[in-house]
Structures are given as C-alpha cells and as structure tokens.
CSV table of C-alpha atoms and ligand atoms in Angstrom, one decimal:
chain,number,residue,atom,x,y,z
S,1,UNK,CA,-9.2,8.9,-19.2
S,2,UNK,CA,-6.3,10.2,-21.3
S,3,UNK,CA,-3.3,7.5,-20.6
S,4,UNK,CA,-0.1,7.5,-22.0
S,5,UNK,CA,-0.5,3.8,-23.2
S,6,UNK,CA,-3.1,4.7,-25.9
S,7,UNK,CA,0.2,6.3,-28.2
S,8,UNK,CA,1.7,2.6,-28.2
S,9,UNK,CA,2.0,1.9,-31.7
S,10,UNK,CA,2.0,5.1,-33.5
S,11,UNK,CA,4.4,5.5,-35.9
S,12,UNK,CA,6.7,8.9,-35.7
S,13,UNK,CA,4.9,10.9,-37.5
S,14,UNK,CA,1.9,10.6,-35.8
S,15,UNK,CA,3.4,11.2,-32.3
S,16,UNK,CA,2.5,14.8,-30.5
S,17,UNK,CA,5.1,17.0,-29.9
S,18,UNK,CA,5.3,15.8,-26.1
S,19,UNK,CA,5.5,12.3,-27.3
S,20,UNK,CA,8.2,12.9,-29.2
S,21,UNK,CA,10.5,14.3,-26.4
S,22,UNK,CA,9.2,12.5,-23.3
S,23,UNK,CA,10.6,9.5,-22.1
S,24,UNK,CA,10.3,6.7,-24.5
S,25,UNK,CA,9.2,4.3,-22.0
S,26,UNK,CA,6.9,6.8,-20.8
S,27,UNK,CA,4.6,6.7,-24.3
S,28,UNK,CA,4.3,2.9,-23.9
S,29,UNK,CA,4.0,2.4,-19.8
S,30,UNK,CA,1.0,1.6,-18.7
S,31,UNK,CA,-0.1,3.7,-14.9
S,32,UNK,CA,-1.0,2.2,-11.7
S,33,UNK,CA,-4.3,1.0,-12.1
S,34,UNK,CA,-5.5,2.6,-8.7
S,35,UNK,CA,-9.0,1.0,-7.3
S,36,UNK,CA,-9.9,5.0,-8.2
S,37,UNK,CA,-8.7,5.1,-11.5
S,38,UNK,CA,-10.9,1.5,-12.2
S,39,UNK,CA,-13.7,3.0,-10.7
S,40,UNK,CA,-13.9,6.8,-10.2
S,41,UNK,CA,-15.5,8.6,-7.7
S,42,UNK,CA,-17.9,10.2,-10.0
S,43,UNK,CA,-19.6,6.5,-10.3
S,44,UNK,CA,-20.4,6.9,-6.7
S,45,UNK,CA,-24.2,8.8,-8.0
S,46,UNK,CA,-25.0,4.6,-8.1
S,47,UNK,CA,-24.3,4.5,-4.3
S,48,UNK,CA,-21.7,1.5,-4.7
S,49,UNK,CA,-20.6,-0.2,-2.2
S,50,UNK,CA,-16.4,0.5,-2.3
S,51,UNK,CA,-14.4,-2.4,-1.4
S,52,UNK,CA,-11.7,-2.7,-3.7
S,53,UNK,CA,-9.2,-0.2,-2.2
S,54,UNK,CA,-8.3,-1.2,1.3
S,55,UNK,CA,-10.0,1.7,3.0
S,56,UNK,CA,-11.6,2.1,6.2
S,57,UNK,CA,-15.4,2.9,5.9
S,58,UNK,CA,-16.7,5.6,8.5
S,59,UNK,CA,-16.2,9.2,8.8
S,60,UNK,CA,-14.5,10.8,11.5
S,61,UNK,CA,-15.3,14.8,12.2
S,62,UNK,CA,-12.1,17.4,12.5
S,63,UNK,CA,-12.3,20.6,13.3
S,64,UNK,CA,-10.5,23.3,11.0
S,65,UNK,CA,-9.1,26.8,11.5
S,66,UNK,CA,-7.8,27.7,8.1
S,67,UNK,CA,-5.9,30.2,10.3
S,68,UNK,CA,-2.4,31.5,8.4
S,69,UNK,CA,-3.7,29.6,5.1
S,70,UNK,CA,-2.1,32.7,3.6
S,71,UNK,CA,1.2,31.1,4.6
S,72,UNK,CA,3.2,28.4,3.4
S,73,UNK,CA,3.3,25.2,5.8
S,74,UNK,CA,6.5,24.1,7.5
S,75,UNK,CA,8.1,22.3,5.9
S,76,UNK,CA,7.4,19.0,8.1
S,77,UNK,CA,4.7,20.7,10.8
S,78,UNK,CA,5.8,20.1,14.2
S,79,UNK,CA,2.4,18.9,15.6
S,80,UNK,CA,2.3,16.2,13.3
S,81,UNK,CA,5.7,15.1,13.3
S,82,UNK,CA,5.4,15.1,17.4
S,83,UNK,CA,2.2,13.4,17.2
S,84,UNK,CA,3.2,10.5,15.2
S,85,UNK,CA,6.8,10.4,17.7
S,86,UNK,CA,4.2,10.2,20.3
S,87,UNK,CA,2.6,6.9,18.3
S,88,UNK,CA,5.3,4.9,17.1
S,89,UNK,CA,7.7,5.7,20.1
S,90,UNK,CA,10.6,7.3,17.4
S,91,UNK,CA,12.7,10.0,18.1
S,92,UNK,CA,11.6,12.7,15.5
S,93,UNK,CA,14.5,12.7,13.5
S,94,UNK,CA,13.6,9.6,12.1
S,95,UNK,CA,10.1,10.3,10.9
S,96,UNK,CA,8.9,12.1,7.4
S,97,UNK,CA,5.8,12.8,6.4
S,98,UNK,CA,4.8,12.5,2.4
S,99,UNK,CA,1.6,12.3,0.6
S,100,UNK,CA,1.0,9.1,1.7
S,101,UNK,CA,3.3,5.9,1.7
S,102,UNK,CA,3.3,5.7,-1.9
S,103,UNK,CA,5.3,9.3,-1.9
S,104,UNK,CA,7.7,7.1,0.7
S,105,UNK,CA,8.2,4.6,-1.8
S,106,UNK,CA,9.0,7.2,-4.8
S,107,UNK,CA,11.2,9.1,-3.0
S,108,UNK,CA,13.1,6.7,-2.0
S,109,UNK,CA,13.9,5.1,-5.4
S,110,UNK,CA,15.1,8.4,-6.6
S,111,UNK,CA,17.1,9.0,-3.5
S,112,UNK,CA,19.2,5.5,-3.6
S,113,UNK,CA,18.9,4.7,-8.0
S,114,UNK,CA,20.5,6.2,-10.7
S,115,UNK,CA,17.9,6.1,-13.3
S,116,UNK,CA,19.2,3.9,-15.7
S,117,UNK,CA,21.4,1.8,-13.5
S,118,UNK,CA,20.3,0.9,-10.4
S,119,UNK,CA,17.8,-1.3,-9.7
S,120,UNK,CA,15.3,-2.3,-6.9
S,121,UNK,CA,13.7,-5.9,-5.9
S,122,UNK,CA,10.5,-6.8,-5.0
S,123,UNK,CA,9.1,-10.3,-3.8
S,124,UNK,CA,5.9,-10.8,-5.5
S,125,UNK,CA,2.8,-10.9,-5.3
S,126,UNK,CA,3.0,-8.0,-3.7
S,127,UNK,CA,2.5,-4.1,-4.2
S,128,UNK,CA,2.0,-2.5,-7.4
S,129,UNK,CA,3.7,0.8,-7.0
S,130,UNK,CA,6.8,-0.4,-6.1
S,131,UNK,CA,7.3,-1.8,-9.6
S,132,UNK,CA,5.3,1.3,-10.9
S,133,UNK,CA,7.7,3.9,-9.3
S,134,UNK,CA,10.6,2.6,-10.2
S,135,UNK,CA,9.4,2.3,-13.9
S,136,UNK,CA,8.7,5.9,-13.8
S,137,UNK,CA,12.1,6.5,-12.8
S,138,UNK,CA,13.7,4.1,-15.2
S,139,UNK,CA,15.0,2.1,-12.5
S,140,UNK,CA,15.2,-2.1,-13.7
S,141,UNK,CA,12.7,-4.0,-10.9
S,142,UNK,CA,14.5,-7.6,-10.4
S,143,UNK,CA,11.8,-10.3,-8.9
S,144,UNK,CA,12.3,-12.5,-6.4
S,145,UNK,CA,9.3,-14.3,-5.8
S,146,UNK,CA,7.5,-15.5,-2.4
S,147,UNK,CA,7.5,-18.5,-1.2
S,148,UNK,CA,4.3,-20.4,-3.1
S,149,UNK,CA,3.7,-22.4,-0.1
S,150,UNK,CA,3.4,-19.9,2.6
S,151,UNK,CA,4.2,-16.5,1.1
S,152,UNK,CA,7.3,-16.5,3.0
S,153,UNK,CA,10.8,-14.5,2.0
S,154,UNK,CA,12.7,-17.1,-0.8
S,155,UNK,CA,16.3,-16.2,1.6
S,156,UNK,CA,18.2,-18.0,-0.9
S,157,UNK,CA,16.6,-16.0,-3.9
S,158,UNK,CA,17.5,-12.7,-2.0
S,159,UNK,CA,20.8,-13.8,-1.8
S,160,UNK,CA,21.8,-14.4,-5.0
S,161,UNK,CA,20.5,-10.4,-6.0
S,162,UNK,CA,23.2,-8.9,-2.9
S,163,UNK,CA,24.8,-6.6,-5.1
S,164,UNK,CA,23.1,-6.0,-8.1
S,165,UNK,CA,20.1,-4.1,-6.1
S,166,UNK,CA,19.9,-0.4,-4.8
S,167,UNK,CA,16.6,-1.1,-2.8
S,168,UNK,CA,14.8,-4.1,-1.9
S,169,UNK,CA,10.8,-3.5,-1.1
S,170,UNK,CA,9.5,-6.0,1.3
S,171,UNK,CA,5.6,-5.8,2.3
S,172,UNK,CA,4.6,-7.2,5.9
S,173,UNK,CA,1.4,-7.8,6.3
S,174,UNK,CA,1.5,-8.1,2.1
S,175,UNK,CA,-0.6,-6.6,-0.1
S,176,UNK,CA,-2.9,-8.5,-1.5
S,177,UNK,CA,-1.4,-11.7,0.5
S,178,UNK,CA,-2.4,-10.6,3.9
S,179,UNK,CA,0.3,-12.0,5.7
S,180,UNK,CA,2.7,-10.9,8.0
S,181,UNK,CA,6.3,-12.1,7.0
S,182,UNK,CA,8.6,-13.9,9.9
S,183,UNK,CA,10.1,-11.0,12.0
S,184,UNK,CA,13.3,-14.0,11.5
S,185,UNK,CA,13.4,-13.6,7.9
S,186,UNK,CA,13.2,-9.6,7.9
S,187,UNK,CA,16.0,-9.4,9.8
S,188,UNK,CA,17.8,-12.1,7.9
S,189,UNK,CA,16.9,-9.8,4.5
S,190,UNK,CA,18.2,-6.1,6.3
S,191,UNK,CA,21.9,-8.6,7.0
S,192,UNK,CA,21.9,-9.8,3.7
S,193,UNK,CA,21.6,-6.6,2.3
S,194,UNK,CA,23.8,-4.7,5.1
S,195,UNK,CA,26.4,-3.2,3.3
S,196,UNK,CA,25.1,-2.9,-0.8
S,197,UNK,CA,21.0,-2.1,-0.7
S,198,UNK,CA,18.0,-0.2,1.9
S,199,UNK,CA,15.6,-2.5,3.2
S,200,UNK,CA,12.1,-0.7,2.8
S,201,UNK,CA,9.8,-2.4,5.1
S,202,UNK,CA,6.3,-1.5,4.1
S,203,UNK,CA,3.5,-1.9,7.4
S,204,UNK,CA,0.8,0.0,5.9
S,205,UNK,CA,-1.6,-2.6,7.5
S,206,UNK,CA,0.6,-2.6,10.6
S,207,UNK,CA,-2.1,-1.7,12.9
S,208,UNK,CA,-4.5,-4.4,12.1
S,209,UNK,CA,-2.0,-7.6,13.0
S,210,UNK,CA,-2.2,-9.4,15.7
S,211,UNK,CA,-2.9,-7.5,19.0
S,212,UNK,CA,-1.4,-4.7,17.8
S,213,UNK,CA,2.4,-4.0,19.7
S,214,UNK,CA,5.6,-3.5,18.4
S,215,UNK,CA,7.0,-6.6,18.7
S,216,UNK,CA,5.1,-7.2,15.3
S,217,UNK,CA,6.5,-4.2,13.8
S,218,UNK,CA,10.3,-3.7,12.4
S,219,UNK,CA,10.7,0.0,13.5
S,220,UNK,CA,12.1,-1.6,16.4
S,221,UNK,CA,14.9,-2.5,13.9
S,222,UNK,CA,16.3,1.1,13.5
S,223,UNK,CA,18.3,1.5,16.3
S,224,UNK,CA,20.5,-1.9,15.4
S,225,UNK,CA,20.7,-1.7,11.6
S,226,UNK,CA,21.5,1.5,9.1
S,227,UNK,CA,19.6,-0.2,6.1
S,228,UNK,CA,16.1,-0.3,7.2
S,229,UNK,CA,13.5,2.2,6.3
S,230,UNK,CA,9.8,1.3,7.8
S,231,UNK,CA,6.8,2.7,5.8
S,232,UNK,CA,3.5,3.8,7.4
S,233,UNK,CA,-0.2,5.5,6.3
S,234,UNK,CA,-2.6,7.2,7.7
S,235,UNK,CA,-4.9,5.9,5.2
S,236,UNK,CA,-5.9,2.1,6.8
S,237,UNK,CA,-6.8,1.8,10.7
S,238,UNK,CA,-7.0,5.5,10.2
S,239,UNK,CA,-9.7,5.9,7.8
S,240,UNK,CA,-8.2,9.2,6.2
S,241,UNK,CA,-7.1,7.9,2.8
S,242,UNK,CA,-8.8,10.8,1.1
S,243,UNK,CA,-6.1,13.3,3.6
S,244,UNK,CA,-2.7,11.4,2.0
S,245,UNK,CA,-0.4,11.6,5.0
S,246,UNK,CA,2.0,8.8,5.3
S,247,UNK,CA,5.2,8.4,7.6
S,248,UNK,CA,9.0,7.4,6.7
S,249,UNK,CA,11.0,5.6,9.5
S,250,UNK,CA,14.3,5.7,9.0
S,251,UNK,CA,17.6,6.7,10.7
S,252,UNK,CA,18.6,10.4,10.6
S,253,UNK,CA,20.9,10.2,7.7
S,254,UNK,CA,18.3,8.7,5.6
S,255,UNK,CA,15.9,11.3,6.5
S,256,UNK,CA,18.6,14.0,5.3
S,257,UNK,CA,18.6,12.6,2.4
S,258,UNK,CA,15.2,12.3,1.6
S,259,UNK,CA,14.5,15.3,2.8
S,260,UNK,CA,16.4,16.6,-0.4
S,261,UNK,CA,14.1,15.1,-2.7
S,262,UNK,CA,10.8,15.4,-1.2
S,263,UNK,CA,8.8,18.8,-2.5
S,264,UNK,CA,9.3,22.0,-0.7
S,265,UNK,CA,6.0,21.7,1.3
S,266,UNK,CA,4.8,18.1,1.2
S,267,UNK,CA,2.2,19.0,3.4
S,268,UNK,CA,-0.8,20.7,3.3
S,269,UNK,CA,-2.1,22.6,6.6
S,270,UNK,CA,-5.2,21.5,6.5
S,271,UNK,CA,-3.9,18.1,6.0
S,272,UNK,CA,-1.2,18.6,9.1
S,273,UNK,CA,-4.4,19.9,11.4
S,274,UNK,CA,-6.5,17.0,10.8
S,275,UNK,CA,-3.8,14.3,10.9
S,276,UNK,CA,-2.4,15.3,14.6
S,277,UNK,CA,-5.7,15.6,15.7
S,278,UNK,CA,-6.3,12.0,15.2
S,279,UNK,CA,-3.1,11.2,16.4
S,280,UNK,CA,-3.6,12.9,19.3
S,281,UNK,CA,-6.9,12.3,20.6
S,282,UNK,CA,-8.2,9.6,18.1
S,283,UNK,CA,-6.2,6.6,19.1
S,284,UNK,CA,-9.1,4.7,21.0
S,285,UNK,CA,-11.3,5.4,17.8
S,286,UNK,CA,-8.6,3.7,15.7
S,287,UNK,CA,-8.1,0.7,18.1
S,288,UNK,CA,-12.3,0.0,18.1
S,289,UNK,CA,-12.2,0.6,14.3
S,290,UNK,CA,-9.5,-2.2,14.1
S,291,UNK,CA,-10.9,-4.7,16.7
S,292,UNK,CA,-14.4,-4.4,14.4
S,293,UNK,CA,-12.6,-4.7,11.2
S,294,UNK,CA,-10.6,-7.8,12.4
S,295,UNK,CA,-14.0,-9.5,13.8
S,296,UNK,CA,-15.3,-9.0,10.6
S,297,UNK,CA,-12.2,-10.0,8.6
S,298,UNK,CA,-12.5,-13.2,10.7
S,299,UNK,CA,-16.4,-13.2,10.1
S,300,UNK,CA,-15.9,-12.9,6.4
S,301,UNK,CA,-13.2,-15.9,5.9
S,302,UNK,CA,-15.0,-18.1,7.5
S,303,UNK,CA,-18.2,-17.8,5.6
S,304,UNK,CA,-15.8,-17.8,2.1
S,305,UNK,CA,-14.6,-21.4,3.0
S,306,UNK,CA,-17.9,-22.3,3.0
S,307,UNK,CA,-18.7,-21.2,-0.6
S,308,UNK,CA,-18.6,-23.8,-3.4
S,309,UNK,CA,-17.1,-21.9,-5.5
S,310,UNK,CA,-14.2,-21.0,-3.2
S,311,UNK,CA,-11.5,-23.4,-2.5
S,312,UNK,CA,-9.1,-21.7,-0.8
S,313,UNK,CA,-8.7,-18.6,1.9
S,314,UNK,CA,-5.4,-16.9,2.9
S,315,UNK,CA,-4.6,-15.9,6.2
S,316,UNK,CA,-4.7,-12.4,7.1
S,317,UNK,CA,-3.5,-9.5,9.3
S,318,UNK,CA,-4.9,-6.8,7.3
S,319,UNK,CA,-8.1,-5.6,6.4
S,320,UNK,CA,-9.2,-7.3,3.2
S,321,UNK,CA,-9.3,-11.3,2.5
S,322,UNK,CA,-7.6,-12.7,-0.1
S,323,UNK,CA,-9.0,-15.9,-1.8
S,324,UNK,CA,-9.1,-18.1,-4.8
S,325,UNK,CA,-12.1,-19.5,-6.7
S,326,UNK,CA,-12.2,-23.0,-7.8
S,327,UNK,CA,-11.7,-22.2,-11.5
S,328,UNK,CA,-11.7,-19.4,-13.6
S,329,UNK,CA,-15.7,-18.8,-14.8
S,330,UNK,CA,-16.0,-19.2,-10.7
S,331,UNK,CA,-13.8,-15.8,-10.6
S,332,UNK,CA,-15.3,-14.0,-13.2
S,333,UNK,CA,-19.1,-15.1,-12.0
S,334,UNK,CA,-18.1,-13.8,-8.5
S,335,UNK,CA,-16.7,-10.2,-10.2
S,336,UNK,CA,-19.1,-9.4,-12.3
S,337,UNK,CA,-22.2,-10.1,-10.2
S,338,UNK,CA,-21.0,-8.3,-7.8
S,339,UNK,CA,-20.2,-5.5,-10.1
S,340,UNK,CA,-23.5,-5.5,-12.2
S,341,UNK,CA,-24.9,-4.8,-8.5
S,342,UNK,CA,-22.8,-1.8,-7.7
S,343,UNK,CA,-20.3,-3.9,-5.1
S,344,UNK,CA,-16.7,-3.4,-6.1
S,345,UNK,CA,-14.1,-5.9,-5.4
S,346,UNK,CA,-10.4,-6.3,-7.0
S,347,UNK,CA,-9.3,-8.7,-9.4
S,348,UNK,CA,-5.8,-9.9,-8.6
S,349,UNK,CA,-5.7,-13.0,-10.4
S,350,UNK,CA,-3.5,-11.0,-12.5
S,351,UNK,CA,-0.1,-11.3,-10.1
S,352,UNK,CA,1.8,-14.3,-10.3
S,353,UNK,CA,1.2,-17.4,-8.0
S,354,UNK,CA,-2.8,-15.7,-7.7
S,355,UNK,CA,-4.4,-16.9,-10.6
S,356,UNK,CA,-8.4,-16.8,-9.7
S,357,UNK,CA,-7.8,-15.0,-6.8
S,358,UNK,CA,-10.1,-12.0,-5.7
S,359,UNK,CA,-9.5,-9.5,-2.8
S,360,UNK,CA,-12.7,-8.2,-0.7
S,361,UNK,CA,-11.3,-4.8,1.7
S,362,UNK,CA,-13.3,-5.4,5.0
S,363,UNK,CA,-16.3,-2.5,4.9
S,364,UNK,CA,-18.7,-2.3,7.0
S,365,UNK,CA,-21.0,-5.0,8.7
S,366,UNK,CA,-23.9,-3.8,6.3
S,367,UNK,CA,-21.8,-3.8,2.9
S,368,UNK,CA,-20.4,-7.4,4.1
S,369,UNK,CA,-24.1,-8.8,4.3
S,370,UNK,CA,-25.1,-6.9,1.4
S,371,UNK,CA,-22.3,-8.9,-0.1
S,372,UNK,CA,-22.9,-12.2,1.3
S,373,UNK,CA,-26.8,-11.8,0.7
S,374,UNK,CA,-25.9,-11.6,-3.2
S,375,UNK,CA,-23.3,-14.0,-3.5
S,376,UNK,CA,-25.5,-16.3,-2.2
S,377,UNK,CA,-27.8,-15.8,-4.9
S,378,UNK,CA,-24.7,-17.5,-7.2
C,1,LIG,C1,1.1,-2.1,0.9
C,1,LIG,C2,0.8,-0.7,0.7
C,1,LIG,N1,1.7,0.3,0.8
C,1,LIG,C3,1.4,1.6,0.5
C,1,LIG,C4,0.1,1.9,0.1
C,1,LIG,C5,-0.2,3.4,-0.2
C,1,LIG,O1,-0.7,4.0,1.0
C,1,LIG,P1,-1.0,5.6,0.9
C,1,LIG,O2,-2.4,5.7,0.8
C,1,LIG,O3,-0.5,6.0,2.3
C,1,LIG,O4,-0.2,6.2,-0.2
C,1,LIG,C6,-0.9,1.0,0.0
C,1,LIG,C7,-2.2,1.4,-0.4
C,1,LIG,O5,-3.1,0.6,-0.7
C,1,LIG,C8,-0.6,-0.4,0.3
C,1,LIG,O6,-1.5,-1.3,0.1
C-alpha cells in the first residue's frame, strides 16, 4: 500500500517531485482507513468471515443489457432517480445520486467551504469521512462531542459553534454508536443553524430502525426548513456496497448547486440498471433482509452481555453492535482471536468516549455462531 503518510519526515531534499508541489498537508495526512483498505479483498483466498464494514451478507441476482454502453450515461438516469422518488416519497428535484454517501459528504464540503476558511462540525464518535473529507479539502473540522451518557446532541455545545461553521454533520442512527438521535434535538440543531450552516443528516442505517416509517427519518424535514440535507446508501439494507450508489436529499437549490460539483457522469449504467431494479421490484427482499438482520442484532447483544469479558452493550438501530470490553487485554484478546481465525471485526476503541470498544456488523446467522462458537473458547 503506497500511502501518502510514509513521506512524513523527510527532509526537502528527499521529497519526490509530486511531494514537493502537492498539498503540504497532503504528504503528512493519513487516508481513511476503510474496513477494505485494513483488510483487502485479495485476503478473501482464506475464506474470512467479513464483519468489519457494515455490509449486508447475501447476493442478490440482476440482470444486465449492456445495451448503449457505447454511450455516455445521463447525467442522473431517470429510472433511478424515479425509482428512489418512488422510495423515499421525494419529489425528484430533491434527490442526487453519487458514488455512494461518502461522494454526498465530499461534495458537499466543497460546495458550502472555502478551503482554507470555512469549517465544518461533527459530534463524535461518529463517522470517519466526515473529518477525512474535509481534511482533504483543507476545511478546519470543529468537534462537538456527544453526550457521554446517552450519545445524545450536546445542544448547548452546538450552540456556542453558530457562526463559525459552514456545515455541521450529524449521524442518526450513528456510526459506530448505533443510535438513533432524538428527532427533538435534530430539529433543534437545523434552527440553531438556520440562517449561518447546512445540516447534513446522515441515515445510512435508516432502514434498519425501528419499524421502519418515516416518522424516524428527517427527509420529512425538507419541506419546512432550507438547511437540511438527508444522506442515504444503497450499500446497507440493500446489500449492494460493491455497486456505490448513494442518494442526496435536499431542497432544489441545494441540488443545483451540487450538481455543479459532482463529476460529469457520476453514474455508471450498469450501476443505474441494477440499482432501480432493486428499487423497483426488490423492496420485500430488503424488508426480510432487515427484519433478519435486526433479530440477529437483538440475538447477538444479548449473548455479548452475557460474556465476562464484556461489560457493556450499546443500543442499536443499525446493523452492527457496538460494545466495550471490561479492560483493555479483554479487547485486544477478543480482536486478535478472532482475527488469527480469519473473522474480522473493527477496532474503535480508537474514537473518543470508546476506549475498549469493538464493533461486530451483523452477518449472517452462520458467521454469528462461527463467531460465538470461538469466542467462547476465550
Ligand atoms: C454513517 C455512514 N455514512 C456513509 C457511509 C458511506 O456509505 P456509502 O457506501 O454509500 O459510501 C457509511 C459507510 O459505512 C456510513 O457508515
């Protein structure tokens, strides 16, 4: 892996020609460490069992007709965009489609900062590439913590920041904290923020909270407030993170604007063929996929309380469980014998307020016993 962190430290002279007229804080930044980019795919030979990224497991079949491929795609294909209309019940002039809700994010930081001058806010723990993006785009990221006690928005933190943000990121349900934040306090954040920063919330795990309906979900907020944007992926209750296609909710005059910055063709085709096929006539799929996934998810917490060497389990309305060991040789024991037997997990004891915290993406029923089987064993 050739990263751009390995040239920390090198004096002038020994800095490549790119090195020397890149970025400066691009020589010493340090990329999203992506479950992929810990673990590549070309590891998969050792038939691990993948539960470090948040995906679905299952394979879905689509048909393909590679018809026009000599052609350039439009620009944001109509049977997607009508499909996903269909699904969220948005007009369509308030839905883009990127590469994924990570494209979302980065396109709107360099729509609404000025590199060098604007920043954005995140409450952590939360997301990675929110931080990430913005550091890419030499935008300052100011923190405003959760709530320790219940991973709830600190109001009175967000208020001291109106004014010196661009764009605050909020995450509902959180990644990794699992929980949904208080539809109260989102729209107590969007009327802080009314008139100086966007409100990106980001429902990647949307589908998987509660029963799922829209009273859980702040698209709803669009039609009463200019400063919300709502983020969405195929790539959870889905199960097509390997397609990237993600949605951007926002009012038309946001859209505009992004639209300005996205690339020419965002989307592939292929990508467009598949994605409104599943939004068409997939739905039910999805909604079993979920109902497993959450019996599972419910399965799996309450066998970790149980565990010794667990002492505490968050709540969640996603698809992966969130817990902390009782100390840190607990955590580490936990990792690595789970690595050493080809079962990967993510470490997140590295995010403030999660020290000796792990998070386990619900797979399936099989690679959840296989799981339990072994950390039994401990
Ligand atoms: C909270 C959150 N937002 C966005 C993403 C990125 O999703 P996508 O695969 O659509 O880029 C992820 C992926 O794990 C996520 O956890």
């Amino acid at each position: 892996m050739t990263e751009l962190s390995i040239s920390k430290g090198k004096n002038k002279q020994a800095l490549t020609t790119a090195e020397q007229l890149a970025r400066k804080e691009l020589i010493a930044m340090v990329p999203y460490q992506s479950a992929r980019r810990l673990f590549s795919s070309a590891d998969a030979q050792e038939d691990k069992i993948w539960l470090n990224a948040n995906e679905a497991p299952g394979k879905g079949q689509y048909q393909l007709s590679a018809e026009n491929i000599n052609r350039y795609p439009d620009f944001q294909p109509d049977s997607l965009i009508s499909a996903y209309s269909e699904y969220s019940g948005l007009t369509k002039d308030k839905i883009l489609a990127t590469r994924g809700a990570d494209e979302g994010i980065e396109l709107i930081i360099r729509s609404f900062c000025r590199a060098y001058q604007d920043s954005i806010l995140i409450c952590p723990p939360t997301y990675g590439m929110y931080a990430i993006s913005a550091e890419n785009h030499g935008t300052p990221v100011i923190k405003v913590p959760l709530n320790p006690t219940d991973l709830t928005l600190d109001l009175d933190g967000l208020q001291q920041q109106v004014g010196k943000v661009k764009v605050v990121f909020l995450c509902s349900p959180g990644n990794p904290t699992g929980n949904l934040l208080p539809q109260a306090q989102i729209i107590a954040a969007i009327k802080l923020f009314k008139d100086s920063a966007m409100v990106v919330v980001d429902e990647a795990y949307i589908e998987y909270t509660g029963e799922f309906s829209p009273e859980y979900s702040s698209a709803k907020l669009l039609s009463d407030f200019d400063n919300v944007i709502v983020l969405r992926t195929l790539s959870k209750a889905f199960a097509l993170a390997g397609l990237r296609c993600g949605f951007t909710l926002a009012n038309n005059d946001v859209i505009t604007l992004l639209s300005k910055v996205i690339a020419p063709y965002p989307i592939a085709a292929p990508v467009a063929e598949i994605a409104s096929q599943v939004l068409t006539n997939d739905l039910t799929i999805m909604q079993t996929r979920v109902k497993q996934t959450k019996a599972l998810r419910e399965q799996l917490s309450t066998w970790l309380t149980e565990q010794n060497w667990c002492c505490h389990v968050f709540t969640s309305d996603a698809n992966f469980v969130l817990f902390r060991c009782t100390s840190a040789e607990d955590k580490t024991r936990v990792f690595n014998l789970l690595l050493e037997n080809n079962i990967l997990i993510r470490d997140q004891s590295k995010q403030q307020q999660l020290e000796n915290c792990l998070r386990i993406s619900i797979g399936s029923e099989d690679e959840l016993a296989q799981l339990k089987k072994l950390l039994t064993t401990l």
